[in-house]
Amino acid sequence: MASAHFTTPPPKGVIYAPMDVAVSIGKGLAKKGHQVTLYAPVGTEVEGIKIETCDLIPLKQKYGGETILKQMVSEEDNISKLQERVEHYWDEFLLANMFRAAEERLLDLLHIHPAARALALSLSHPDIPVVFTLHDPLSLWRAKIYEMFQSPNQHYVSISDNQRKPAPYLNYAATIYNGIDLSQFPFSKKPGGGFLWVGRMIPAKGPAEAIQATLQAEEKLTLIGPEADDSYWHQDIEPYFSENIKYIGHMPREKLFNYYQNAKALLVPINWEEPFGLVMIEAMSCGTPVIAFRRGSVPEIVIHGKTGFVVDTVSEMAD
């Protein structure tokens, strides 16, 4: 089978699970003998996978003396909104070329991770099988959009059963939990010391709750993730840094295993219906139990009393 895969590449230093998942799926299919093509800008390299660039230059590459993004920025432009708008054009160009190749029967199946950017294309090409892996929560407004564009050639993969609840009517092919390369997160029998928290420094991920649980338990905590610069960071996170609460910044994924292996437990006090949490299976792969709030996919991933503990409050987490 010849399949094409697409996902939006993240900026440098940004945690973006869909990219890791898309590449892992592509590598796995290629090892099984399938012809896999990843559509991505010039310069992309993935071992064992054919890359189709369509001669598209990366946004960070200089063009006419300056990068595309900087050329489009003016004093009135909001850089974050502008970047998102420009990325849409880059994504849509690659997606259009994917569908053209499928029309010419060069591809049997298209697997797309940012579903919203290809809904119209898949609706207008009813003879092309398309698989969308859903990575975000299906909020009511997002579910309504998927319903509007739904067509028989679209097949959705949810990454947890909980994720489906707002939109049970979509054409689901299966629930397939995200996976990881176990060789990158080797198992260790050696007991660790102190708690660990990994993720983005935002309220939804619960770093403040992890800190409070650690303080109540009179334990130590290591926080890993990109630094923030907002009121949440300055009021609820940074003031608690001490000998026992340490922040070490962003860490490349390939170096995380050492921190997982040396932790007593990974704390996951999420404050949202997270469809899946890669950090949980990364920790468990390293032999580290997970203590997580009963939200989203947590009860499906953590086996209470065996691979960790599912709790409801900060106090329960501390206990």
Short mmCIF file of C-alpha atoms in Angstrom, two decimals:
data_model
loop_
_atom_site.label_atom_id
_atom_site.label_comp_id
_atom_site.label_asym_id
_atom_site.label_seq_id
_atom_site.Cartn_x
_atom_site.Cartn_y
_atom_site.Cartn_z
CA MET A 1 0.00 0.00 0.00
CA ALA A 2 1.23 3.48 -0.87
CA SER A 3 0.28 6.03 1.78
CA ALA A 4 1.07 9.69 2.32
CA HIS A 5 1.33 11.33 5.73
CA PHE A 6 1.09 14.97 6.72
CA THR A 7 1.39 17.01 9.89
CA THR A 8 2.31 20.61 10.61
CA PRO A 9 5.94 20.83 11.80
CA PRO A 10 6.39 22.70 15.10
CA PRO A 11 8.68 25.67 15.75
CA LYS A 12 12.03 24.81 17.35
CA GLY A 13 11.78 24.05 21.06
CA VAL A 14 7.99 23.60 21.01
CA ILE A 15 6.45 20.40 22.38
CA TYR A 16 4.20 19.00 19.64
CA ALA A 17 3.15 15.37 20.00
CA PRO A 18 1.36 15.02 16.59
CA MET A 19 4.67 15.43 14.76
CA ASP A 20 6.34 12.69 16.80
CA VAL A 21 3.34 10.40 16.34
CA ALA A 22 3.15 10.98 12.57
CA VAL A 23 6.83 10.17 12.10
CA SER A 24 6.59 7.06 14.31
CA ILE A 25 3.60 5.75 12.35
CA GLY A 26 5.38 6.38 9.06
CA LYS A 27 8.50 4.56 10.20
CA GLY A 28 6.47 1.63 11.49
CA LEU A 29 4.53 1.24 8.24
CA ALA A 30 7.71 1.48 6.19
CA LYS A 31 9.31 -1.31 8.23
CA LYS A 32 6.29 -3.48 7.44
CA GLY A 33 6.91 -3.03 3.73
CA HIS A 34 4.46 -0.26 2.87
CA GLN A 35 5.43 2.63 0.60
CA VAL A 36 5.30 5.71 2.82
CA THR A 37 5.66 9.32 1.70
CA LEU A 38 5.85 12.23 4.14
CA TYR A 39 4.92 15.61 2.70
CA ALA A 40 7.16 18.26 4.28
CA PRO A 41 9.31 21.30 3.33
CA VAL A 42 12.77 21.14 1.78
CA GLY A 43 15.43 19.88 4.20
CA THR A 44 13.21 17.37 6.00
CA GLU A 45 14.85 14.01 6.59
CA VAL A 46 13.30 10.92 8.17
CA GLU A 47 15.13 7.61 8.04
CA GLY A 48 13.38 5.00 5.90
CA ILE A 49 10.69 7.35 4.58
CA LYS A 50 10.42 9.09 1.21
CA ILE A 51 10.06 12.87 1.58
CA GLU A 52 7.99 14.83 -0.95
CA THR A 53 8.83 18.53 -0.61
CA CYS A 54 7.07 19.91 -3.72
CA ASP A 55 10.04 22.34 -3.70
CA LEU A 56 8.48 24.16 -0.74
CA ILE A 57 11.07 26.14 1.23
CA PRO A 58 10.85 26.21 5.06
CA LEU A 59 9.41 29.34 6.63
CA LYS A 60 12.67 29.84 8.51
CA GLN A 61 14.78 29.73 5.33
CA LYS A 62 15.97 33.03 3.90
CA TYR A 63 14.36 34.06 0.63
CA GLY A 64 15.52 37.24 -1.06
CA GLY A 65 17.79 38.07 1.87
CA GLU A 66 15.28 37.49 4.68
CA THR A 67 12.95 34.77 5.97
CA ILE A 68 9.39 34.63 4.65
CA LEU A 69 7.95 35.46 8.06
CA LYS A 70 10.11 38.54 8.61
CA GLN A 71 9.32 39.84 5.13
CA MET A 72 5.61 39.79 5.94
CA VAL A 73 5.87 41.45 9.34
CA SER A 74 5.03 45.12 9.60
CA GLU A 75 4.55 47.38 12.61
CA GLU A 76 0.82 46.67 12.58
CA ASP A 77 1.11 42.89 12.34
CA ASN A 78 0.78 40.56 15.30
CA ILE A 79 3.62 38.09 14.79
CA SER A 80 1.88 35.06 16.35
CA LYS A 81 -1.31 35.54 14.33
CA LEU A 82 0.72 36.23 11.19
CA GLN A 83 2.79 33.09 11.60
CA GLU A 84 -0.34 30.99 11.99
CA ARG A 85 -1.83 32.53 8.83
CA VAL A 86 1.34 31.95 6.80
CA GLU A 87 1.63 28.36 8.03
CA HIS A 88 -1.86 27.71 6.65
CA TYR A 89 -0.66 28.58 3.14
CA TRP A 90 2.33 26.25 3.46
CA ASP A 91 0.16 23.41 4.78
CA GLU A 92 -2.52 23.90 2.13
CA PHE A 93 0.08 23.81 -0.66
CA LEU A 94 1.42 20.44 0.51
CA LEU A 95 -2.08 19.06 1.10
CA ALA A 96 -3.21 20.11 -2.39
CA ASN A 97 -0.25 18.23 -3.86
CA MET A 98 -1.07 15.16 -1.77
CA PHE A 99 -4.62 15.05 -3.09
CA ARG A 100 -3.39 15.59 -6.65
CA ALA A 101 -1.07 12.59 -6.32
CA ALA A 102 -3.95 10.51 -4.96
CA GLU A 103 -6.12 11.58 -7.90
CA GLU A 104 -3.40 10.28 -10.22
CA ARG A 105 -3.48 6.96 -8.30
CA LEU A 106 0.08 7.41 -7.06
CA LEU A 107 -1.19 7.08 -3.49
CA ASP A 108 -3.77 4.70 -2.02
CA LEU A 109 -4.42 6.45 1.29
CA LEU A 110 -3.85 9.86 2.86
CA HIS A 111 -3.19 10.10 6.61
CA ILE A 112 -3.55 13.65 7.92
CA HIS A 113 -3.01 14.86 11.47
CA PRO A 114 -4.22 18.51 11.48
CA ALA A 115 -7.67 17.44 10.26
CA ALA A 116 -9.22 20.90 10.05
CA ARG A 117 -6.89 21.99 7.26
CA ALA A 118 -7.94 19.18 4.93
CA LEU A 119 -11.68 18.82 5.61
CA ALA A 120 -12.76 20.77 2.53
CA LEU A 121 -10.29 18.92 0.29
CA SER A 122 -11.44 15.51 1.51
CA LEU A 123 -15.10 16.48 1.06
CA SER A 124 -14.45 17.56 -2.53
CA HIS A 125 -12.52 14.34 -3.33
CA PRO A 126 -15.02 11.62 -2.29
CA ASP A 127 -13.09 8.84 -4.07
CA ILE A 128 -9.89 9.35 -2.04
CA PRO A 129 -9.70 7.50 1.31
CA VAL A 130 -8.55 9.85 4.05
CA VAL A 131 -7.65 9.02 7.64
CA PHE A 132 -7.66 11.81 10.22
CA THR A 133 -5.97 11.17 13.55
CA LEU A 134 -7.54 13.46 16.14
CA HIS A 135 -5.09 14.93 18.63
CA ASP A 136 -7.13 17.76 20.19
CA PRO A 137 -10.16 17.57 22.48
CA LEU A 138 -13.42 17.49 20.51
CA SER A 139 -14.95 20.66 21.91
CA LEU A 140 -18.50 21.34 20.74
CA TRP A 141 -17.48 23.94 18.16
CA ARG A 142 -14.76 21.69 16.73
CA ALA A 143 -17.12 18.71 16.63
CA LYS A 144 -19.67 20.83 14.74
CA ILE A 145 -17.06 21.68 12.08
CA TYR A 146 -16.20 18.00 11.57
CA GLU A 147 -19.92 17.21 11.30
CA MET A 148 -20.40 19.90 8.64
CA PHE A 149 -17.67 18.45 6.42
CA GLN A 150 -18.28 14.76 7.12
CA SER A 151 -18.24 12.44 4.10
CA PRO A 152 -18.02 8.63 3.67
CA ASN A 153 -14.38 8.71 2.53
CA GLN A 154 -13.28 10.23 5.85
CA HIS A 155 -12.18 7.86 8.61
CA TYR A 156 -11.34 9.17 12.07
CA VAL A 157 -8.90 7.68 14.56
CA SER A 158 -9.44 8.77 18.17
CA ILE A 159 -6.51 8.51 20.58
CA SER A 160 -8.75 7.60 23.54
CA ASP A 161 -12.37 6.59 24.03
CA ASN A 162 -12.92 9.64 26.23
CA GLN A 163 -11.99 11.89 23.31
CA ARG A 164 -15.03 10.68 21.32
CA LYS A 165 -17.69 11.75 23.81
CA PRO A 166 -18.60 15.17 22.30
CA ALA A 167 -18.86 13.68 18.78
CA PRO A 168 -19.89 9.99 18.89
CA TYR A 169 -21.42 10.27 15.41
CA LEU A 170 -18.16 10.66 13.46
CA ASN A 171 -17.04 7.83 11.18
CA TYR A 172 -14.50 6.32 13.58
CA ALA A 173 -12.22 3.58 12.28
CA ALA A 174 -10.81 2.82 15.73
CA THR A 175 -9.40 4.17 18.95
CA ILE A 176 -5.63 3.77 18.75
CA TYR A 177 -3.64 4.95 21.74
CA ASN A 178 -0.48 6.88 20.94
CA GLY A 179 2.71 4.86 21.07
CA ILE A 180 6.39 5.55 21.62
CA ASP A 181 9.69 4.04 20.59
CA LEU A 182 10.51 1.95 23.66
CA SER A 183 14.22 2.05 22.86
CA GLN A 184 14.15 5.79 23.61
CA PHE A 185 12.60 5.20 27.05
CA PRO A 186 14.39 2.13 28.48
CA PHE A 187 13.06 0.37 31.56
CA SER A 188 14.88 0.73 34.88
CA LYS A 189 14.26 -1.36 38.01
CA LYS A 190 16.18 1.08 40.20
CA PRO A 191 13.85 3.13 42.45
CA GLY A 192 13.99 6.87 41.89
CA GLY A 193 13.82 9.78 44.28
CA GLY A 194 11.62 12.86 44.16
CA PHE A 195 8.71 13.74 41.89
CA LEU A 196 8.85 14.79 38.25
CA TRP A 197 6.58 16.97 36.13
CA VAL A 198 6.98 17.37 32.34
CA GLY A 199 5.05 19.61 29.94
CA ARG A 200 4.09 23.13 28.95
CA MET A 201 3.88 25.74 31.69
CA ILE A 202 0.16 26.37 31.31
CA PRO A 203 -2.75 25.95 33.79
CA ALA A 204 -4.24 23.05 31.79
CA LYS A 205 -1.13 20.94 32.40
CA GLY A 206 -1.14 21.63 36.15
CA PRO A 207 2.43 22.59 37.09
CA ALA A 208 1.09 24.72 39.96
CA GLU A 209 -0.85 21.75 41.32
CA ALA A 210 2.25 19.56 41.02
CA ILE A 211 4.16 22.10 43.11
CA GLN A 212 1.44 22.26 45.78
CA ALA A 213 1.19 18.46 45.98
CA THR A 214 4.96 18.22 46.40
CA LEU A 215 4.96 20.83 49.16
CA GLN A 216 2.17 18.99 51.01
CA ALA A 217 4.05 15.70 50.67
CA GLU A 218 7.30 17.36 51.81
CA GLU A 219 9.04 15.88 48.78
CA LYS A 220 11.28 17.19 46.01
CA LEU A 221 10.11 18.10 42.51
CA THR A 222 11.82 18.63 39.16
CA LEU A 223 9.89 20.58 36.52
CA ILE A 224 10.79 20.22 32.83
CA GLY A 225 9.30 22.30 30.03
CA PRO A 226 9.62 25.52 28.01
CA GLU A 227 9.80 28.66 30.13
CA ALA A 228 6.77 30.96 30.07
CA ASP A 229 6.50 34.71 30.55
CA ASP A 230 3.01 35.44 31.80
CA SER A 231 1.17 36.09 35.06
CA TYR A 232 0.64 32.36 35.68
CA TRP A 233 4.37 31.71 35.50
CA HIS A 234 5.32 34.72 37.63
CA GLN A 235 2.60 34.22 40.28
CA ASP A 236 2.01 30.47 40.55
CA ILE A 237 5.23 28.81 39.39
CA GLU A 238 8.44 30.85 39.67
CA PRO A 239 8.02 32.04 43.31
CA TYR A 240 8.15 28.43 44.55
CA PHE A 241 11.54 27.55 43.06
CA SER A 242 13.85 26.41 45.84
CA GLU A 243 16.23 23.70 46.93
CA ASN A 244 13.35 21.21 46.72
CA ILE A 245 11.43 22.66 43.74
CA LYS A 246 13.77 22.85 40.77
CA TYR A 247 13.08 24.00 37.21
CA ILE A 248 15.56 22.91 34.55
CA GLY A 249 13.88 24.29 31.41
CA HIS A 250 13.10 22.59 28.13
CA MET A 251 14.68 19.20 27.57
CA PRO A 252 15.03 17.40 24.20
CA ARG A 253 12.77 14.36 24.11
CA GLU A 254 15.67 11.98 23.59
CA LYS A 255 17.18 13.06 26.94
CA LEU A 256 14.03 12.74 29.05
CA PHE A 257 14.46 9.04 29.86
CA ASN A 258 17.19 9.76 32.41
CA TYR A 259 14.82 12.02 34.39
CA TYR A 260 11.96 9.52 34.19
CA GLN A 261 14.20 6.69 35.42
CA ASN A 262 15.41 8.70 38.41
CA ALA A 263 12.00 9.92 39.60
CA LYS A 264 9.87 8.37 42.33
CA ALA A 265 6.74 9.22 40.32
CA LEU A 266 5.54 11.43 37.47
CA LEU A 267 2.86 13.91 38.54
CA VAL A 268 0.13 14.64 35.97
CA PRO A 269 -2.41 16.96 37.66
CA ILE A 270 -4.15 18.00 34.42
CA ASN A 271 -6.99 20.52 34.48
CA TRP A 272 -8.56 19.63 31.13
CA GLU A 273 -9.96 16.68 29.20
CA GLU A 274 -6.62 15.70 27.69
CA PRO A 275 -7.20 13.15 24.89
CA PHE A 276 -3.87 11.46 25.58
CA GLY A 277 -0.67 12.21 27.45
CA LEU A 278 2.56 10.90 25.98
CA VAL A 279 4.46 11.74 29.16
CA MET A 280 2.46 9.09 31.02
CA ILE A 281 3.49 6.20 28.78
CA GLU A 282 7.04 7.55 28.53
CA ALA A 283 7.34 7.41 32.32
CA MET A 284 5.75 3.97 32.58
CA SER A 285 8.09 2.66 29.88
CA CYS A 286 10.98 3.73 32.14
CA GLY A 287 9.44 1.91 35.10
CA THR A 288 8.20 5.07 36.82
CA PRO A 289 4.63 5.15 38.20
CA VAL A 290 2.23 7.94 37.27
CA ILE A 291 0.03 9.85 39.70
CA ALA A 292 -2.61 11.69 37.66
CA PHE A 293 -5.92 13.48 38.01
CA ARG A 294 -9.06 11.66 36.86
CA ARG A 295 -9.51 13.72 33.68
CA GLY A 296 -9.62 12.91 29.98
CA SER A 297 -7.82 9.71 29.01
CA VAL A 298 -6.10 9.16 32.38
CA PRO A 299 -8.36 6.28 33.59
CA GLU A 300 -7.73 4.49 30.27
CA ILE A 301 -3.94 4.80 30.48
CA VAL A 302 -3.06 4.48 34.17
CA ILE A 303 -3.99 1.19 35.85
CA HIS A 304 -4.80 2.32 39.39
CA GLY A 305 -2.60 0.56 41.94
CA LYS A 306 -0.46 -1.12 39.29
CA THR A 307 1.12 1.43 36.92
CA GLY A 308 0.26 4.40 39.10
CA PHE A 309 -2.62 6.09 40.87
CA VAL A 310 -5.68 7.95 39.60
CA VAL A 311 -6.67 10.71 42.04
CA ASP A 312 -9.09 13.63 42.19
CA THR A 313 -7.40 16.32 44.29
CA VAL A 314 -4.02 17.81 45.15
CA SER A 315 -4.31 16.35 48.66
CA GLU A 316 -4.90 12.86 47.28
CA MET A 317 -1.90 13.31 45.00
CA ALA A 318 0.24 14.30 47.99
CA ASP A 319 -0.89 11.23 49.94
#
